[in-house]
GROMACS .gro file of C-alpha atoms in nm:
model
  371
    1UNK     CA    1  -1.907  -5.865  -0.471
    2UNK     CA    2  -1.795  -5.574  -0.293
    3UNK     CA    3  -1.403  -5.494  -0.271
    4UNK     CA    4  -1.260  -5.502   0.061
    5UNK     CA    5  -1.055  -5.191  -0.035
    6UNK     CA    6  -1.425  -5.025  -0.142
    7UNK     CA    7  -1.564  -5.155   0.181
    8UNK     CA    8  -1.240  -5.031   0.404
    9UNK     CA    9  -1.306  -4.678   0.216
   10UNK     CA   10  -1.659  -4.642   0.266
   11UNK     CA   11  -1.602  -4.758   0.634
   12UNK     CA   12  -1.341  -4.522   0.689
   13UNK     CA   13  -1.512  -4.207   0.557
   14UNK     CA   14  -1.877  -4.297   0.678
   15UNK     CA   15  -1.715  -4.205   1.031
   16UNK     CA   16  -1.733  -3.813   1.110
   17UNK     CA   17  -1.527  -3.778   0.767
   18UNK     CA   18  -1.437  -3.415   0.724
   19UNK     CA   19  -1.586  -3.306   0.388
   20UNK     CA   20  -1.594  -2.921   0.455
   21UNK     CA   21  -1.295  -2.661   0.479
   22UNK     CA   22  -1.325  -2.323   0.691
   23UNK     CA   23  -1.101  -2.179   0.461
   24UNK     CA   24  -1.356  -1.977   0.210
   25UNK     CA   25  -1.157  -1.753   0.098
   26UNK     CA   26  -0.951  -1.859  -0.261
   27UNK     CA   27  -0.654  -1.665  -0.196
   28UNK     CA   28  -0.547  -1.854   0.089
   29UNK     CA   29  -0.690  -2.223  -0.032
   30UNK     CA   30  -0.391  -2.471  -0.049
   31UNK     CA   31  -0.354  -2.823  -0.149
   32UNK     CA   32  -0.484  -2.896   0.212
   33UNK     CA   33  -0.830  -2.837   0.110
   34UNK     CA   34  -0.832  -3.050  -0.217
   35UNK     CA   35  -1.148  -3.241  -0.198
   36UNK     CA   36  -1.318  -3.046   0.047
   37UNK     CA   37  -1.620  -2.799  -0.014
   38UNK     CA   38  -1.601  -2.427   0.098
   39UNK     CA   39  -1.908  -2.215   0.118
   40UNK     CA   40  -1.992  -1.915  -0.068
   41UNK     CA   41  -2.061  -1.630   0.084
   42UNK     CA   42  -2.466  -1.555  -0.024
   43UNK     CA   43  -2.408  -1.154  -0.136
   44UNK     CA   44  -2.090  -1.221  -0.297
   45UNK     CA   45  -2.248  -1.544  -0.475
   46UNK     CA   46  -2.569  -1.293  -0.582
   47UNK     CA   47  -2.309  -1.032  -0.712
   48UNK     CA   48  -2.085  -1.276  -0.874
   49UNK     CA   49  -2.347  -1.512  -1.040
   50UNK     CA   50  -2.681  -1.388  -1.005
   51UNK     CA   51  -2.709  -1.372  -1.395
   52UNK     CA   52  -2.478  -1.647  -1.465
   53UNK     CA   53  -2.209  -1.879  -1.469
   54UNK     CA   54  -2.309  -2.198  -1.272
   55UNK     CA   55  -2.527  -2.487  -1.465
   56UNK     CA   56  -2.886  -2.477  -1.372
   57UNK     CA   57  -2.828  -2.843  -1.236
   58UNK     CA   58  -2.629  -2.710  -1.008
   59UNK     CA   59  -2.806  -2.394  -0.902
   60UNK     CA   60  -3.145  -2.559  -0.838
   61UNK     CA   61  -2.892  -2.801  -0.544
   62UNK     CA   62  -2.778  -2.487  -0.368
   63UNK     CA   63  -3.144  -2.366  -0.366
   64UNK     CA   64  -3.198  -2.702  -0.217
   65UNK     CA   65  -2.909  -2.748   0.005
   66UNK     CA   66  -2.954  -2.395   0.103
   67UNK     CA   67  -2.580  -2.289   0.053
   68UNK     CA   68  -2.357  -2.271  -0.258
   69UNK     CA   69  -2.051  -2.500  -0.161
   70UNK     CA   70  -1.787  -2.541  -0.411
   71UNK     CA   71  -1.504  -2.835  -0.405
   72UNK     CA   72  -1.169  -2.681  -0.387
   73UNK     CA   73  -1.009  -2.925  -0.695
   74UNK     CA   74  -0.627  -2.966  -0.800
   75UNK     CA   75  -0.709  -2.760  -1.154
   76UNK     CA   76  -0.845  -2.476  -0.978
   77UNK     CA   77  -0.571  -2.464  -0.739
   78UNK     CA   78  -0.268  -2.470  -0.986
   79UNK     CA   79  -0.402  -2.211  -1.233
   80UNK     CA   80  -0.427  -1.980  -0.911
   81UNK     CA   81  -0.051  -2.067  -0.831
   82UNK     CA   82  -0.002  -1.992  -1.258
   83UNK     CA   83  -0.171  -1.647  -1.210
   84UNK     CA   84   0.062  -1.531  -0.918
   85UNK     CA   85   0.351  -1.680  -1.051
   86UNK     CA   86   0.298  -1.490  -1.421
   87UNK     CA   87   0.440  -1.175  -1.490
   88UNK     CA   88   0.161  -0.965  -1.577
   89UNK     CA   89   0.410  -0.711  -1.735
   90UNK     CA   90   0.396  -1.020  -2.092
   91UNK     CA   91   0.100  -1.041  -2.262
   92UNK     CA   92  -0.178  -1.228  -2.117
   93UNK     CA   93  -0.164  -1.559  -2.076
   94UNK     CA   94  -0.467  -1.750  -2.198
   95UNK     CA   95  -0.566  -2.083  -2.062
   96UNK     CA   96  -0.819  -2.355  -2.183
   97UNK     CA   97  -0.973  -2.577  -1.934
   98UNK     CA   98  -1.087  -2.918  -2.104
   99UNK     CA   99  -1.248  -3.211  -2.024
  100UNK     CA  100  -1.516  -3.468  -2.047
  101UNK     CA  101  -1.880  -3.397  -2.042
  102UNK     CA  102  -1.964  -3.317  -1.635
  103UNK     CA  103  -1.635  -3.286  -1.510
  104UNK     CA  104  -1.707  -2.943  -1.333
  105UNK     CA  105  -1.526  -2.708  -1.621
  106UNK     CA  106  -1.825  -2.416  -1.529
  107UNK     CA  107  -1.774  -2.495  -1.181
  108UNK     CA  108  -1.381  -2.488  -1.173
  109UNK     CA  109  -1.453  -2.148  -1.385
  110UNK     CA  110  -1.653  -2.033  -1.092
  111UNK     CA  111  -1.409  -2.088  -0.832
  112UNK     CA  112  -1.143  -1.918  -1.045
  113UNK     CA  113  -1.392  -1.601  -1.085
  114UNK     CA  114  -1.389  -1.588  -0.668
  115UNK     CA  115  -1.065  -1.570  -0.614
  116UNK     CA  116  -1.008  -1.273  -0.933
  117UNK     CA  117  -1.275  -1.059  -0.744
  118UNK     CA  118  -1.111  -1.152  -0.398
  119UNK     CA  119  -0.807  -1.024  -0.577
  120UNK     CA  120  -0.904  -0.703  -0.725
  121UNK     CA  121  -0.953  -0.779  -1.068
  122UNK     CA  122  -1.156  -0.622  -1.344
  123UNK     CA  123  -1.386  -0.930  -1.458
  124UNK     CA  124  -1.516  -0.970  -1.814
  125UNK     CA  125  -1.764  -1.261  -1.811
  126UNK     CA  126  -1.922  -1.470  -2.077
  127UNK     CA  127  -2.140  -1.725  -1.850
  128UNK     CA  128  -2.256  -1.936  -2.175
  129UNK     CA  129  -2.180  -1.844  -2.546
  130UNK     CA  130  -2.393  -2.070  -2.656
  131UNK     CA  131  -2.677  -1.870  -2.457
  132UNK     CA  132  -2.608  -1.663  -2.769
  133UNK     CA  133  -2.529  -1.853  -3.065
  134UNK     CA  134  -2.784  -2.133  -3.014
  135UNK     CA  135  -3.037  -2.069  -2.782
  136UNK     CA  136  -3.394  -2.144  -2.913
  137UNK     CA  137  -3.642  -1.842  -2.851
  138UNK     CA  138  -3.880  -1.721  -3.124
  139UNK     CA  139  -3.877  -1.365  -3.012
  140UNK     CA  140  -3.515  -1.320  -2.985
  141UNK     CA  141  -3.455  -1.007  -3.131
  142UNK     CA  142  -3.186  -0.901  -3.394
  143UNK     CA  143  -3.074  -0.613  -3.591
  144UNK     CA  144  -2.859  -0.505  -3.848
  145UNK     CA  145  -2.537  -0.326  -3.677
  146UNK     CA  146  -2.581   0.031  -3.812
  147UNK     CA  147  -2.147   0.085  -3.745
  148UNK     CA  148  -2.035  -0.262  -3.877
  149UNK     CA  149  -2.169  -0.329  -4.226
  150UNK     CA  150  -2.272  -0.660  -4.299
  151UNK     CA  151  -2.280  -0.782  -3.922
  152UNK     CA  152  -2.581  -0.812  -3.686
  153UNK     CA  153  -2.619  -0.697  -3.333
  154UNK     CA  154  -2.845  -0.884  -3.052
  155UNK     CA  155  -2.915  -0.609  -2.867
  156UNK     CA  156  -3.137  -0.731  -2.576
  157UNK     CA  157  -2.852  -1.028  -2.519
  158UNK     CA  158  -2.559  -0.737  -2.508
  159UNK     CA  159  -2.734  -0.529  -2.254
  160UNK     CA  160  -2.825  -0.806  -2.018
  161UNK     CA  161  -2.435  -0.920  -2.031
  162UNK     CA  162  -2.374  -0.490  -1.918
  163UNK     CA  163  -2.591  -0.579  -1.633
  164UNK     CA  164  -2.393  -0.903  -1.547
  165UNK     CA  165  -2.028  -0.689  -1.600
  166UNK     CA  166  -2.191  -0.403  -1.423
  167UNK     CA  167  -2.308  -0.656  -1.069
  168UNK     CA  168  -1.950  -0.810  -1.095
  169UNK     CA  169  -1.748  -0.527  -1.095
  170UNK     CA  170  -1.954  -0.281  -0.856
  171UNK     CA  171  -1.677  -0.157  -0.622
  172UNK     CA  172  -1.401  -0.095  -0.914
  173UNK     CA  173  -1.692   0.066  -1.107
  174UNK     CA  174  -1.828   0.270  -0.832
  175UNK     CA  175  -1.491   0.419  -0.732
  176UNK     CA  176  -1.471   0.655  -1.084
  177UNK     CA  177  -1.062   0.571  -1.124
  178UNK     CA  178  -1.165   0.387  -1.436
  179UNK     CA  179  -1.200   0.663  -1.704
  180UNK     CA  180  -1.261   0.632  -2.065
  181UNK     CA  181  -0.964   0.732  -2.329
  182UNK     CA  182  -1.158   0.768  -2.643
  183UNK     CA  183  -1.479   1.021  -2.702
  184UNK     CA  184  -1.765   0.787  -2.826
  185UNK     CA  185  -2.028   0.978  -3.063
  186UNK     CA  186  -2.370   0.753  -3.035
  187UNK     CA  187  -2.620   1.021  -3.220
  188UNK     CA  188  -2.630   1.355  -3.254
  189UNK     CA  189  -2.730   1.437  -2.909
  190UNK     CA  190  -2.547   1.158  -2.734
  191UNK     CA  191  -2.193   1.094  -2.653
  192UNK     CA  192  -1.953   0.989  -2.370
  193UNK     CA  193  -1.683   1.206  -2.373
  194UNK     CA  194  -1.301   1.168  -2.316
  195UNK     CA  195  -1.274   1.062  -1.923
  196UNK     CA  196  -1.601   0.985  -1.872
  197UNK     CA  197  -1.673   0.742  -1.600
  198UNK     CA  198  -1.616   0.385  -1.722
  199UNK     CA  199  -1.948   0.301  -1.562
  200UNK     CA  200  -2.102   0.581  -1.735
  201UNK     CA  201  -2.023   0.404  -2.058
  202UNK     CA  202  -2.204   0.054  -1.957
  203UNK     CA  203  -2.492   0.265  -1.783
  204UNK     CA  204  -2.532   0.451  -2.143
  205UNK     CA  205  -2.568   0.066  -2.277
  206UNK     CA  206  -2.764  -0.067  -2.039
  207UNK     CA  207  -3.080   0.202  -2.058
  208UNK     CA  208  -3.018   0.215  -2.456
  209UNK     CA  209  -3.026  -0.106  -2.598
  210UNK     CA  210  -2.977  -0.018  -2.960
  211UNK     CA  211  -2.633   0.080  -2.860
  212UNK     CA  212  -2.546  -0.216  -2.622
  213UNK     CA  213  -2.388  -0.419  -2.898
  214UNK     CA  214  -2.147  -0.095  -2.982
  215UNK     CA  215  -2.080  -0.017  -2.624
  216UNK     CA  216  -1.935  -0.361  -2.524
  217UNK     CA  217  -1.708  -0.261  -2.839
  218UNK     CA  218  -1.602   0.028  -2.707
  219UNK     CA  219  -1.558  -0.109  -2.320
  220UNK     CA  220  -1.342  -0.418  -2.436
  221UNK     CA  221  -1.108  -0.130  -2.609
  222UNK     CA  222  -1.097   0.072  -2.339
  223UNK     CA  223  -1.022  -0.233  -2.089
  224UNK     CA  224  -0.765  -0.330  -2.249
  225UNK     CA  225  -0.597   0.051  -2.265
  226UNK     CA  226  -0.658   0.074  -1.858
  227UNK     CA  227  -0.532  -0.292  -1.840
  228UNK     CA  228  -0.192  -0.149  -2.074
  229UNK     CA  229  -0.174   0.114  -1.855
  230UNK     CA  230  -0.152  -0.081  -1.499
  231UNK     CA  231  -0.486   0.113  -1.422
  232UNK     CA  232  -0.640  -0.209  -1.383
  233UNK     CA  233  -0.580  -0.547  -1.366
  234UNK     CA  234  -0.808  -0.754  -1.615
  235UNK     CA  235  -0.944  -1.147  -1.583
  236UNK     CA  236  -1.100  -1.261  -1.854
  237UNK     CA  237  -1.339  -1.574  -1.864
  238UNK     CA  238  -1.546  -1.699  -2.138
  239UNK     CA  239  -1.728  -2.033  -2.098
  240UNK     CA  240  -1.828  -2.213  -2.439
  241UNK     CA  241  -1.615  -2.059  -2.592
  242UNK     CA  242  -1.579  -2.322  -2.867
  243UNK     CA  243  -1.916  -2.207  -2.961
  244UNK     CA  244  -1.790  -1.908  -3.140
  245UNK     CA  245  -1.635  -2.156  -3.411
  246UNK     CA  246  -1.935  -2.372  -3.477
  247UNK     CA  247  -1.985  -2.332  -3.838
  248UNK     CA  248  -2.382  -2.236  -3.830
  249UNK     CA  249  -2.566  -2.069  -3.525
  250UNK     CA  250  -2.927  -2.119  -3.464
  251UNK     CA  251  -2.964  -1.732  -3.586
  252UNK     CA  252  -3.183  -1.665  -3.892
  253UNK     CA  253  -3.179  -1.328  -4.118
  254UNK     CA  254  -3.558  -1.223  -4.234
  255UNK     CA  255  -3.493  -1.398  -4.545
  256UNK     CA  256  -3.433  -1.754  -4.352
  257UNK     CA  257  -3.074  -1.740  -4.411
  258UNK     CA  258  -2.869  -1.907  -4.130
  259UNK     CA  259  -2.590  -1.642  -3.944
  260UNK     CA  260  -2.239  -1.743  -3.874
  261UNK     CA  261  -2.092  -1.664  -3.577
  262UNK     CA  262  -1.848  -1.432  -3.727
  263UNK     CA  263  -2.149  -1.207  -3.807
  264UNK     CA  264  -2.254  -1.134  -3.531
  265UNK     CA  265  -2.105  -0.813  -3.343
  266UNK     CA  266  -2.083  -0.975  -2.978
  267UNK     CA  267  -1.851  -1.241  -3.135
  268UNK     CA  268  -1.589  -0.994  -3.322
  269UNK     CA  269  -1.586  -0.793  -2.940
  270UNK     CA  270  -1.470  -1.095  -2.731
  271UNK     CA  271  -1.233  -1.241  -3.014
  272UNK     CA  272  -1.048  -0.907  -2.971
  273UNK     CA  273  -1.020  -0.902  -2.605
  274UNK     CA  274  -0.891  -1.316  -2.640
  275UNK     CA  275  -0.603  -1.180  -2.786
  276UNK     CA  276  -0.282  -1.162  -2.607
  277UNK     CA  277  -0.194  -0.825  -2.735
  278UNK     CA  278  -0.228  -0.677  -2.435
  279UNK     CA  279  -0.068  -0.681  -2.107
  280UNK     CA  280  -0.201  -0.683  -1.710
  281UNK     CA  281  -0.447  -0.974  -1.758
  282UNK     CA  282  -0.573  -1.309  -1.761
  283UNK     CA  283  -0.760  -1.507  -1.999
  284UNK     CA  284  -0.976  -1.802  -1.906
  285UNK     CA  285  -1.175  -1.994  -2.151
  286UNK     CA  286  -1.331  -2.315  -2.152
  287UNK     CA  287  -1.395  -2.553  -2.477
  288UNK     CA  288  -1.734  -2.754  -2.382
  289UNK     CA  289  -1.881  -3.063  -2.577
  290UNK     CA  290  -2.219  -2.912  -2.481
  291UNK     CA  291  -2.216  -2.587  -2.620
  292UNK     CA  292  -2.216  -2.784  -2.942
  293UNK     CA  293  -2.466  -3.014  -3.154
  294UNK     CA  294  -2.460  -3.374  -3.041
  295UNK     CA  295  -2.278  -3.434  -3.407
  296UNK     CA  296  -1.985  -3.299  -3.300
  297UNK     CA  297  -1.883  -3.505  -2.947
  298UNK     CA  298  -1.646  -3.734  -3.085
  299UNK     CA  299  -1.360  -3.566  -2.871
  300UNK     CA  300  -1.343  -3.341  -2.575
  301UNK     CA  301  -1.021  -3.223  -2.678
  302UNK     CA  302  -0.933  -2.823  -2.745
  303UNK     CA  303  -0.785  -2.893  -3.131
  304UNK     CA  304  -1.099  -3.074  -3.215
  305UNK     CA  305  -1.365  -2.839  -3.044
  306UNK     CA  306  -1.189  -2.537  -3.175
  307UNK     CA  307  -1.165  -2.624  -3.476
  308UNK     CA  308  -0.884  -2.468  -3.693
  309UNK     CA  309  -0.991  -2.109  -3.648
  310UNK     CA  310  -1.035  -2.122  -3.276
  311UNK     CA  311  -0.711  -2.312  -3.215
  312UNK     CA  312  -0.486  -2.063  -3.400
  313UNK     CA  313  -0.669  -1.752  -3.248
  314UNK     CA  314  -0.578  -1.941  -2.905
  315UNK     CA  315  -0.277  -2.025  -2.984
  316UNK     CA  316  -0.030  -2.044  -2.781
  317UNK     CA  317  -0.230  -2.152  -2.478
  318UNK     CA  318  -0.200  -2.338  -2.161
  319UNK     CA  319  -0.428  -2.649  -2.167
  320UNK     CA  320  -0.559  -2.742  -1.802
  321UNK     CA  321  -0.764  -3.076  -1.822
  322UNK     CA  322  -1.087  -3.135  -1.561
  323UNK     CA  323  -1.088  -3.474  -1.437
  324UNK     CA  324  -1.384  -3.722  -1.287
  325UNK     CA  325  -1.311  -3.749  -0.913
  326UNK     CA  326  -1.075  -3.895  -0.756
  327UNK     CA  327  -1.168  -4.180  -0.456
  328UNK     CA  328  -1.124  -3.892  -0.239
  329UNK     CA  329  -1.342  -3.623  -0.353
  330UNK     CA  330  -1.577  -3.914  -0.482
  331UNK     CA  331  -1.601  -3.989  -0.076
  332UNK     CA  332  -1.596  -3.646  -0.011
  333UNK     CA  333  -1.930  -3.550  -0.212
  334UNK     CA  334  -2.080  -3.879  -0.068
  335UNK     CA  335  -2.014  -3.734   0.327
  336UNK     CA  336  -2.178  -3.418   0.175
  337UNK     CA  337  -2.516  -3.548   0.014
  338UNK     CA  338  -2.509  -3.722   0.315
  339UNK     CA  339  -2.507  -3.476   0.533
  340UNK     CA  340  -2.758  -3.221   0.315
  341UNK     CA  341  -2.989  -3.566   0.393
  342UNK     CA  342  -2.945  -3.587  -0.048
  343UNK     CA  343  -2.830  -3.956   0.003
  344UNK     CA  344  -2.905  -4.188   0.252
  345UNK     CA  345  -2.914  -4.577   0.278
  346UNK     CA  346  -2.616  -4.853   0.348
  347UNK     CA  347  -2.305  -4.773   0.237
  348UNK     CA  348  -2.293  -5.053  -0.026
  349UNK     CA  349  -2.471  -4.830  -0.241
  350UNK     CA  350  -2.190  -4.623  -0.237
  351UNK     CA  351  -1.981  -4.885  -0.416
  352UNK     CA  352  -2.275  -4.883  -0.684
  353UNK     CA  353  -2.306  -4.484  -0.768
  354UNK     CA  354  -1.940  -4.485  -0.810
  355UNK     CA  355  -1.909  -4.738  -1.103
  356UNK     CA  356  -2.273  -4.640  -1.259
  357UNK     CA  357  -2.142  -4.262  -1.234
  358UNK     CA  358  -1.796  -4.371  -1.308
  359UNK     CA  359  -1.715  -4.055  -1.094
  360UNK     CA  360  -1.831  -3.834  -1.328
  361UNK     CA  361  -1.929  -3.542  -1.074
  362UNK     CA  362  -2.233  -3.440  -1.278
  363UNK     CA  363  -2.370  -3.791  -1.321
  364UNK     CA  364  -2.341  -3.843  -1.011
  365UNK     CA  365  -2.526  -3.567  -0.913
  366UNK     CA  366  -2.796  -3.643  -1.169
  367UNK     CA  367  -2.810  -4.015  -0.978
  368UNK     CA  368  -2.893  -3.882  -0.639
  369UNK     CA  369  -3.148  -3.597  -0.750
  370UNK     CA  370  -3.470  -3.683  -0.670
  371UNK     CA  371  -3.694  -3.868  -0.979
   0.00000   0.00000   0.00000
């Protein structure tokens, strides 16, 4: 038996509710917009994300709904406020966004990565560690690192992440203030000398792959030297980044011999730029349930999905928790799959969605997609 609070709700929004915000840009987003979507512009969203960094749920709605609209949630909103309110002069600040399975932690991510670019900031982006770690593919290809002994490079993985850092950052790249401090030696004919264009240095990685693993290296020191020296500002994002701690990966040495993530060369390179020993930056990570095995989903909280190793590397850190939806943004996605024509029928079956879903955004997503 329906609620008469449910039905009063559903009555109230089902007429011309206001589910969308004119305000698109981050920067200027307030907590008048909570619970409202805000469209993405389609160039910046094909610079931004192109190769990465929302679910594939969720890209395959936009292609449907012919838009990207993001909700503008409390999380998102008071990590912005954080950022401004920082003093960028410390070290950086790292924060880990947590939550249950679905909550939007990639999407929150997402909405934080607008507002750095809309802000001038130099973005380093991992879209999926586990993409990594534990994807299954039988060609994926891996080599010994000829500079780190005893570690392996995947070099086809570390130049398709240049191309992603190279899309992202395209104006601060293009406009040649970001010089190199070091002189990199890569054989005896090749090397990037001192004040080289940074972009230079990812091109260089980019068209030769066998160096792609050793060139993200060298970029995430020399980031963090333009970042010291206030010749950059830096924001840092890294989803799955639990996945780094996972005892075993789904990697396997000729001889059959399962890698840890610590061996592998793209790990060591983001666990030094996730250190706050460096000033003029941001650091936002995100510890997922799914970037894990199944076996390991008894909690969705950091000090569990960390583990020990991952917790003290993080630590300290400023834990910002992804909820399920609140009545209002609940009502607010419902006005929107209405209006993309995604949901349709009485509104009783609101009342349903919400307690199968339990306002879970992704399951509730999943419920309304088509069979």
């Amino acid at each position: 038996m329906l609620s008469r609070n449910w039905r009063h709700l559903c009555r109230r929004y089902s007429q011309a509710v206001t589910f969308r915000t004119n305000e698109n840009s981050p920067a200027q987003q307030n907590d008048k917009q909570v619970g409202l979507f805000y469209t993405v512009n389609p160039d910046l969203c094909k610079q931004l994300f192109s190769h990465g960094g929302f679910p594939k749920s969720f890209m395959k709605q936009t292609k449907t709904f012919t838009e990207t609209a993001i909700m503008v949630r409390q999380p998102a909103l008071d990590l912005i406020n954080c950022i401004r309110a920082s003093d960028m002069d410390q070290p950086a600040i790292r924060y880990v966004l947590y939550g249950e399975k679905g909550t939007g932690k990639s999407l929150t991510l997402a909405h934080l990565l607008h507002y750095a670019h809309e802000d001038g900031f130099l973005i380093v982006h991992v879209p999926w560690v586990s993409e990594w770690l534990r994807r299954i593919t039988r060609h994926k290809e891996m080599s010994n690192s000829q500079t780190r002994e005893g570690l392996v490079d995947l070099p086809l993985d570390a130049a398709a992440w240049l191309i992603h850092f190279k899309s992202q950052n395209q104006k601060l790249l293009k406009s040649g203030n970001l010089k190199t401090n070091k002189e990199y030696v890569w054989s005896k004919r090749e090397k990037t000398e001192v004040g080289s264009p940074l972009s230079d240095l990812v091109e260089l990685g980019i068209n030769r792959v066998k160096y792609a693993c050793d060139v993200i290296d060298a970029l995430v020191d020399e980031i963090k030297i333009l970042s010291n020296n206030k010749q950059c500002k830096t924001f840092v994002a890294i989803d799955g980044f639990n996945s780094f701690f996972y005892p075993l990966t789904r990697l396997n040495t000729p001889t059959k011999r399962k890698v840890e993530p610590d061996e592998v060369t793209l790990t060591s390179s983001f666990m030094k730029i996730t250190k706050n020993d460096w000033k003029n930056g941001v650091i936002v990570v995100t510890a997922d349930e799914l970037s894990v095995p199944e076996e390991h989903h008894e909690s969705y909280l950091p000090r569990y999905l960390l583990y020990k190793k991952g917790f003290e590397h993080l630590d300290p850190f400023v834990p910002i928790q992804i909820n399920r939806y609140s009545d209002k943004e609940f009502m607010t996605c419902v006005s929107y799959y209405r209006d993309r024509l995604w949901l349709r029928g009485p509104t009783e079956i609101e009342m349903e969605l919400k307690f199968t879903s339990a306002s879970n955004p992704y399951k509730f997503m999943e419920q309304c997609a088509p069979l």
